XYZ file of C-alpha atoms in Angstrom:
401
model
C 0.000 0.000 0.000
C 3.161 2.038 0.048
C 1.570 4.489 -3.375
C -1.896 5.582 -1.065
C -2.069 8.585 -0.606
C 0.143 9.693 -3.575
C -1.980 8.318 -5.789
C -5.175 9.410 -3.797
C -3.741 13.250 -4.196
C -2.169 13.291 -7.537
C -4.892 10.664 -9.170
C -4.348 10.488 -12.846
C -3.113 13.712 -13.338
C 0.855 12.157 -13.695
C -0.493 9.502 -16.544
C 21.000 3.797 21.096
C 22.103 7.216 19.605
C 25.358 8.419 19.915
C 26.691 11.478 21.702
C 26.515 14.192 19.162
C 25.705 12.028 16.262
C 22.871 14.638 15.078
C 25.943 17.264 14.403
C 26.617 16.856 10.816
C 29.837 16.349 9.396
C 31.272 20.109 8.502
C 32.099 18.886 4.865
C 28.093 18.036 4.891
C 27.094 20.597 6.306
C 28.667 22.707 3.878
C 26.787 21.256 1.283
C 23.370 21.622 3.036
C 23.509 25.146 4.106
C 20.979 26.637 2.456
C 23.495 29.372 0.582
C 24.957 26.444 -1.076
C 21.689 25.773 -3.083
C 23.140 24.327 -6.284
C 26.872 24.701 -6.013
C 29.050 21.961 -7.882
C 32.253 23.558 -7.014
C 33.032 23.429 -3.439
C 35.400 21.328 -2.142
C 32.566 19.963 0.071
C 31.724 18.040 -3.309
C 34.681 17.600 -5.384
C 34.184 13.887 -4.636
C 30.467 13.525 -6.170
C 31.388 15.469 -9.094
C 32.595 12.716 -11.882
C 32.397 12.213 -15.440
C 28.603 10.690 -15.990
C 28.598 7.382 -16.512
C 25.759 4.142 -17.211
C 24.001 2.132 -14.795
C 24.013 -1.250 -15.302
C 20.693 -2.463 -16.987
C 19.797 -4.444 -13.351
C 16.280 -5.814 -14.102
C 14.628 -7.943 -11.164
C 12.087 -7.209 -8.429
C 11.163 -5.371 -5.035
C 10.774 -7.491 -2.190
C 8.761 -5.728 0.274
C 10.071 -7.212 3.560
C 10.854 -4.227 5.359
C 8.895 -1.529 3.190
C 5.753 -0.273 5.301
C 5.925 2.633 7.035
C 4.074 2.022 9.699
C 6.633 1.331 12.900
C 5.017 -1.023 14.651
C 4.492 -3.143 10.926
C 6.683 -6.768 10.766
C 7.277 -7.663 7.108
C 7.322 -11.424 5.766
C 11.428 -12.142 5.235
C 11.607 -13.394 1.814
C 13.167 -17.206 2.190
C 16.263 -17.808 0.688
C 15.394 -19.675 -2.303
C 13.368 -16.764 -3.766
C 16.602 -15.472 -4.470
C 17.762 -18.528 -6.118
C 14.659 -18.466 -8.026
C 15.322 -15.048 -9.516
C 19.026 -15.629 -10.365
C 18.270 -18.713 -12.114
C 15.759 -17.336 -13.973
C 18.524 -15.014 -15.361
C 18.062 -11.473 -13.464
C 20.179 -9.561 -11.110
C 18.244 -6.649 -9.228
C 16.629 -6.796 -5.940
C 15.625 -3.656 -4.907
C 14.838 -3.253 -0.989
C 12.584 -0.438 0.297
C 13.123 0.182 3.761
C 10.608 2.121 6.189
C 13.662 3.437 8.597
C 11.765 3.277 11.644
C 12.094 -0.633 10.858
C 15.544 -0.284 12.428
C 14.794 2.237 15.308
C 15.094 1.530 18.650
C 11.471 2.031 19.755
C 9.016 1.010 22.085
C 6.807 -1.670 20.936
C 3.879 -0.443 19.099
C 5.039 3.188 19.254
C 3.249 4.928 16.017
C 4.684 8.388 16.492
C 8.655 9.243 15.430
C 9.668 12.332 17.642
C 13.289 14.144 17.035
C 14.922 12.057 20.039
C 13.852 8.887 18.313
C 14.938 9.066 14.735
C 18.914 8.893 15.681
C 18.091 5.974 17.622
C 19.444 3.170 15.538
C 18.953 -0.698 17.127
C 21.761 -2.391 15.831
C 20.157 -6.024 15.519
C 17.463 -4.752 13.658
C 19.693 -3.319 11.109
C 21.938 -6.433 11.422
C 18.383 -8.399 10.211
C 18.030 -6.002 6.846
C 21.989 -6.370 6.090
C 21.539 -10.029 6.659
C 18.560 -9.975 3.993
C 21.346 -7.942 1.549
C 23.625 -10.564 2.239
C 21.470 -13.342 1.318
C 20.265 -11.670 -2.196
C 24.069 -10.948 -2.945
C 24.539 -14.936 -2.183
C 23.406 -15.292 -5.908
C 24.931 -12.645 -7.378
C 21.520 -10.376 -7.021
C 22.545 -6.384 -6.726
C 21.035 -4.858 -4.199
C 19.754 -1.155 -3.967
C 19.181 -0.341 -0.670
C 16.244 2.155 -0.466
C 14.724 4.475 2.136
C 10.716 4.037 1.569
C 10.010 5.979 4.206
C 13.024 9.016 5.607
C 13.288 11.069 8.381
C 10.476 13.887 7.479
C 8.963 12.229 4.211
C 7.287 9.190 3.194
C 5.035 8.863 0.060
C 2.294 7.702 2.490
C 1.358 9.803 4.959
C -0.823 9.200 8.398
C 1.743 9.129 10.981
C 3.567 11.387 12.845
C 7.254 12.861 11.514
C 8.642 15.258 13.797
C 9.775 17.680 10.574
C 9.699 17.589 7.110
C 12.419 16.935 5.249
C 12.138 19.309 2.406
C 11.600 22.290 4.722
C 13.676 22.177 7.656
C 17.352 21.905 8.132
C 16.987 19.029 11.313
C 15.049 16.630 9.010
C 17.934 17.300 6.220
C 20.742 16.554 8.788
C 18.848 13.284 9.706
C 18.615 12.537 6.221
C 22.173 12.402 5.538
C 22.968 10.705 9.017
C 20.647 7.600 8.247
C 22.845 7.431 4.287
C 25.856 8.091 6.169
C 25.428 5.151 8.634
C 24.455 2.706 5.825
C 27.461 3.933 3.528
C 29.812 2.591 6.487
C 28.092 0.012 6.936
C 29.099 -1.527 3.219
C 31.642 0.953 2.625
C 33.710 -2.068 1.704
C 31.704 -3.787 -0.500
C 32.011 -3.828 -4.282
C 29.870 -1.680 -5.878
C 28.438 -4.080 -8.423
C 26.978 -5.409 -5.280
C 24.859 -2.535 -3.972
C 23.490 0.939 -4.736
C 22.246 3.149 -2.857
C 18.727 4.496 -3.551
C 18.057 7.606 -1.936
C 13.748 8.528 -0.872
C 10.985 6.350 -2.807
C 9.003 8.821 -4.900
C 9.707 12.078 -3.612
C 6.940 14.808 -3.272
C 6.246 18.124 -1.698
C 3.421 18.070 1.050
C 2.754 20.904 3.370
C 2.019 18.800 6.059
C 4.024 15.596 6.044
C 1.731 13.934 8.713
C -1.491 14.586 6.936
C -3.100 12.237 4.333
C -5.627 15.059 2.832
C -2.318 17.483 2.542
C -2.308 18.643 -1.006
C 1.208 17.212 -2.908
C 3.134 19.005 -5.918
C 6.796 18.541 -7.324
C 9.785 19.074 -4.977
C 11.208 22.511 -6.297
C 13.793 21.588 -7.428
C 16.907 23.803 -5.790
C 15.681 21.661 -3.017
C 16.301 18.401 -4.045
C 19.327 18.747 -5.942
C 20.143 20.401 -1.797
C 18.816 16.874 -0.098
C 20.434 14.590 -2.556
C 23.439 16.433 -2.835
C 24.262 16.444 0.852
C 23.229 12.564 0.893
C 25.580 11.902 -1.965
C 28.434 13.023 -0.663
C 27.870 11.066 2.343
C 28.039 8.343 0.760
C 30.537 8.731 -1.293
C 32.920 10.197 1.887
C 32.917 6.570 2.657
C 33.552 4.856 -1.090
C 33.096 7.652 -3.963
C 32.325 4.804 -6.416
C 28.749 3.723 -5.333
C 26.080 3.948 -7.666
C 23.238 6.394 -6.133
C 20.029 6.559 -7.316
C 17.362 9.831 -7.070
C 13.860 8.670 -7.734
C 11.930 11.015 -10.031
C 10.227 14.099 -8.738
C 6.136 14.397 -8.321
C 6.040 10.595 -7.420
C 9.093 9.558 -9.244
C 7.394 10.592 -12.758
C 9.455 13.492 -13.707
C 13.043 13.277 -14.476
C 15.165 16.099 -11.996
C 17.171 18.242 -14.517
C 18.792 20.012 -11.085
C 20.713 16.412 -10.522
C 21.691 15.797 -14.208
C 25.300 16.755 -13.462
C 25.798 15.359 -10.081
C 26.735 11.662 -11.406
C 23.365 10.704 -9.345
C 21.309 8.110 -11.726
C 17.565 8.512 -11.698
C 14.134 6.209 -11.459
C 11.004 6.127 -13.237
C 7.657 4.223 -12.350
C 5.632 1.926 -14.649
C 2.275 3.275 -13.315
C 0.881 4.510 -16.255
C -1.847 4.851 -17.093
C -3.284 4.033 -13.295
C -6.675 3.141 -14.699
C -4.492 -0.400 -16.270
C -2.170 -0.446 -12.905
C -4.712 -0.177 -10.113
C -7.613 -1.504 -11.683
C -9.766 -1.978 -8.494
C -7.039 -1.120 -6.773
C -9.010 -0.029 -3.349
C -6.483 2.566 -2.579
C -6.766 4.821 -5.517
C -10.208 4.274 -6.912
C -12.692 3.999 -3.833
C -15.707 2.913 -6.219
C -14.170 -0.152 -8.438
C -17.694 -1.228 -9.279
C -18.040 2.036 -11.353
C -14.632 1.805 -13.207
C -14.572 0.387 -17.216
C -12.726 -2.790 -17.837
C -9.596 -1.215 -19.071
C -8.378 -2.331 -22.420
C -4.746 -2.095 -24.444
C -4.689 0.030 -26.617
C -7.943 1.976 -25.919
C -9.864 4.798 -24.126
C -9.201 5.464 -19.918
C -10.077 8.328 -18.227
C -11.321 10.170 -20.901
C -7.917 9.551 -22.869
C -6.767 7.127 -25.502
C -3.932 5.004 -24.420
C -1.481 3.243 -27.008
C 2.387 2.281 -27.226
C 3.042 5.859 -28.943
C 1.410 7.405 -25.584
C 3.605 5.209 -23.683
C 6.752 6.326 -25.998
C 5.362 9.879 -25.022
C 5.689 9.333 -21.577
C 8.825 7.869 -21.382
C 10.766 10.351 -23.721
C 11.893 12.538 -20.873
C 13.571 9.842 -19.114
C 14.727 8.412 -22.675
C 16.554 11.667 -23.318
C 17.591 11.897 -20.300
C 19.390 8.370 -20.497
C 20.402 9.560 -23.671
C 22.588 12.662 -22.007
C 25.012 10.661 -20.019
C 22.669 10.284 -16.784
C 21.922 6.691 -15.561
C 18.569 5.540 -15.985
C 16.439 2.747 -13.933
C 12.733 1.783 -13.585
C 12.906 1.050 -9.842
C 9.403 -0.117 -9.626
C 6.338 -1.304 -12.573
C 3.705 -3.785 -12.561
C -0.347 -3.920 -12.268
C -2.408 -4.957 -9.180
C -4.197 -8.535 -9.467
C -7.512 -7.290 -10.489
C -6.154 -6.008 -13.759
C -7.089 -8.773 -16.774
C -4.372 -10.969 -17.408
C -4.370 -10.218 -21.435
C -4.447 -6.488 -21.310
C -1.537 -6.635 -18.283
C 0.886 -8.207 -20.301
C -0.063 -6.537 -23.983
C 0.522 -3.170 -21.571
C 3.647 -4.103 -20.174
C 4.954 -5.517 -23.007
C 5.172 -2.705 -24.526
C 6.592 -0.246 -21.658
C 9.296 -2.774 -20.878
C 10.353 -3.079 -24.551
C 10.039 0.888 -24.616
C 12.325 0.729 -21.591
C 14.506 -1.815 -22.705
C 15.090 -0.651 -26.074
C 16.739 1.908 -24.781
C 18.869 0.681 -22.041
C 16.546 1.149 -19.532
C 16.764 -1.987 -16.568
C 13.183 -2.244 -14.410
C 12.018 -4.047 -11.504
C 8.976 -5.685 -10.867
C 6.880 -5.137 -7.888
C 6.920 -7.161 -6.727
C 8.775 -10.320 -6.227
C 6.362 -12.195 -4.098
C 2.424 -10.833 -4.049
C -0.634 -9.288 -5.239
C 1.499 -7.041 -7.611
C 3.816 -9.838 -7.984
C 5.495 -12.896 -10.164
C 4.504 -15.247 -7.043
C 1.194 -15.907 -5.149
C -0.346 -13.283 -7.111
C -4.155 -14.310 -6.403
C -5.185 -13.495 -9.938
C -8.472 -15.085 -10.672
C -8.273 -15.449 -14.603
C -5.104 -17.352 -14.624
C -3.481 -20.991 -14.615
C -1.003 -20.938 -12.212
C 2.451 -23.263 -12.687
C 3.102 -24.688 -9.234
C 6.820 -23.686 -8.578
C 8.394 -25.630 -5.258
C 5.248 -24.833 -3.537
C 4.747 -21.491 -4.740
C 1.771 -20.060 -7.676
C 4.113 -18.499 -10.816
C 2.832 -16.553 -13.719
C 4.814 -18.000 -15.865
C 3.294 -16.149 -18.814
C 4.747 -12.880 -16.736
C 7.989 -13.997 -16.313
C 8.093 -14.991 -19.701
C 7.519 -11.679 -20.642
C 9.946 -10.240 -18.346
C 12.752 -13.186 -19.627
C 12.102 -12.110 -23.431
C 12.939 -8.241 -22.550
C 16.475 -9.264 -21.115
């Protein structure tokens, strides 16, 4: 449920703690001080500024183990041999959305993050994600590590933040903390091994905590700020790691303010929503009065096709094109969507995608979105070791390789 209330605002419009370890590093700090706004030529980030350079093409899947935002929530571990599964059926991605209160030190069933708590890191708890890592890497699976939800912004709202991270300074130094911590953490790692993605479909809202808050684009001078400042923690502890900046508005609008930080960017395969989240209970509150969608064909008073789809994508096409790496960190269509006009959609965006050097990753691995235990009523399922595959899905997904 991690797209909610993003996709309830923005509809279809988008077709313990250490002593002193909230002071920020002064070579950070430089960065985030708000009369830095959009500087490239401090020395603060001499070591973020390379030559551009590709991602690899990862394609692969979410696993959603620790992604909900809720602190009190327990995700499902994905077993082992999932990630067997995968690599023998010839990807390497696993991306990894992490809610960081999932590694917090708090009380049991606490719902509300305050500013004492969010430093707070319980070491076994991160131990449990890094072991999860681990196991993915076992088979030769990268592994982008992302935060889902961040100190002062999650895509969902309907908790409590104590600041908002586009906004205020304290959230911003947070920010960079929580990347800082994980950078050391697997600061000796190769990088083919993990990346580093930075907030999961970043948008501006007023008032972080409230689900009716109106949501628009990050401006940008602020974003290129937050990731900048993230960046070069990271990269303080090995400057070769990949990092990744999801889109603005949601992760549908490539960020022209990061094009020349050496940060690659992600796109969604959400569009058009009326295909994705048929039924979806979420984002249309009345399924019984939504058309059967159809590929190609009218939806929402538009007419969908693989040139509106080519459309879409152009942006982030061009912008691969320029230099600046280029993923789809998450696509797929909710169970409810029919079987035949899922796959003659997706077909086409992931040959759009691929076509032009563009990896994706399926959410998700395991799930109602997923490749496995999808509880689709209009399909055969292939019994796989005890599991229910699509294999017409990950056929699909095998011929776009």
């Amino acid at each position: 449920m991690n797209r909610r209330t993003f996709l309830r605002n923005v509809g279809l419009a988008a077709a313990g703690a250490l002593a002193g370890c909230n002071k920020v590093l002064p070579e950070i700090a430089a960065v985030t001080n708000k009369n830095n706004i959009g500087s490239t030529t401090t020395d603060a980030t001499s070591n973020i500024i390379a030559p551009l350079k590709k991602i690899p093409e990862w394609r692969g899947f979410n696993i959603s183990d620790y992604f909900q935002p809720d602190p009190w929530y327990v995700g499902e571990n994905t077993p082992e041999e999932l990630f067997k599964y995968v690599a023998d059926w010839g990807f390497d991605f696993i991306r990894l959305p992490v809610a960081y209160p999932n590694y917090l030190d708090l009380a049991a069933g606490q719902q509300n993050i305050n500013a004492g708590d969010v430093y707070k890191i319980d070491e076994t708890k991160a131990d449990k994600i890094q072991n999860t890592i681990y196991l993915a890497q076992k088979y030769n699976l990268h592994v982008s590590l992302n935060l889902h939800r961040a100190p002062g912004y999650c895509v969902s709202a309907g908790y409590h933040e104590p600041y908002n991270l586009w906004t205020q300074q304290d959230a911003q130094d947070a920010f960079v903390y929580h990347w800082s911590y994980w950078a050391k953490r697997f600061k000796n790692m190769s990088t083919q091994k993990i990346s580093f993605d930075l907030v999961n479909e970043p948008c501006y809202r007023e008032d972080v905590n409230n689900t009716s808050s109106k949501t628009t684009a990050v401006p940008g001078a602020t974003y290129r700020t937050v990731a900048q400042a993230a960046t070069l923690a990271i990269r303080k502890e090995n400057a070769n790691f990949y990092v990744i900046a999801d889109g603005n508005n949601g992760a549908t609008d490539p960020v022209s303010e990061l094009a020349d930080l050496n940060i690659a960017q992600s796109c969604r395969g959400y569009v058009p929503y009326e295909i994705t989240h048929y039924k979806a209970p979420w984002v249309f509150p009345d399924p019984a009065y939504q058309p059967i969608p159809v590929w190609p064909g009218e939806m929402g008073g538009r007419y969908y096709s693989r040139a509106t789809m080519e459309e879409y994508y152009k942006p982030w096409i061009d912008l691969a094109k320029s230099g600046v790496g280029v993923h789809c960190g998450e696509c797929g269509a909710w169970k409810e969507t029919p079987h035949d006009v899922f796959l003659a959609w997706f077909g086409d965006v992931l040959d759009i995608l691929t076509s032009n050097g563009i990896g994706f990753a399926l959410w998700d691995l395991k799930g109602e979105f997923g490749i496995l235990n999808s509880n689709r009523s209009d399909i055969q399922y292939e019994d796989w070791y005890g599991y229910k595959l699509d294999r017409s899905l990950l056929a699909l997904m095998q011929s776009k390789k």
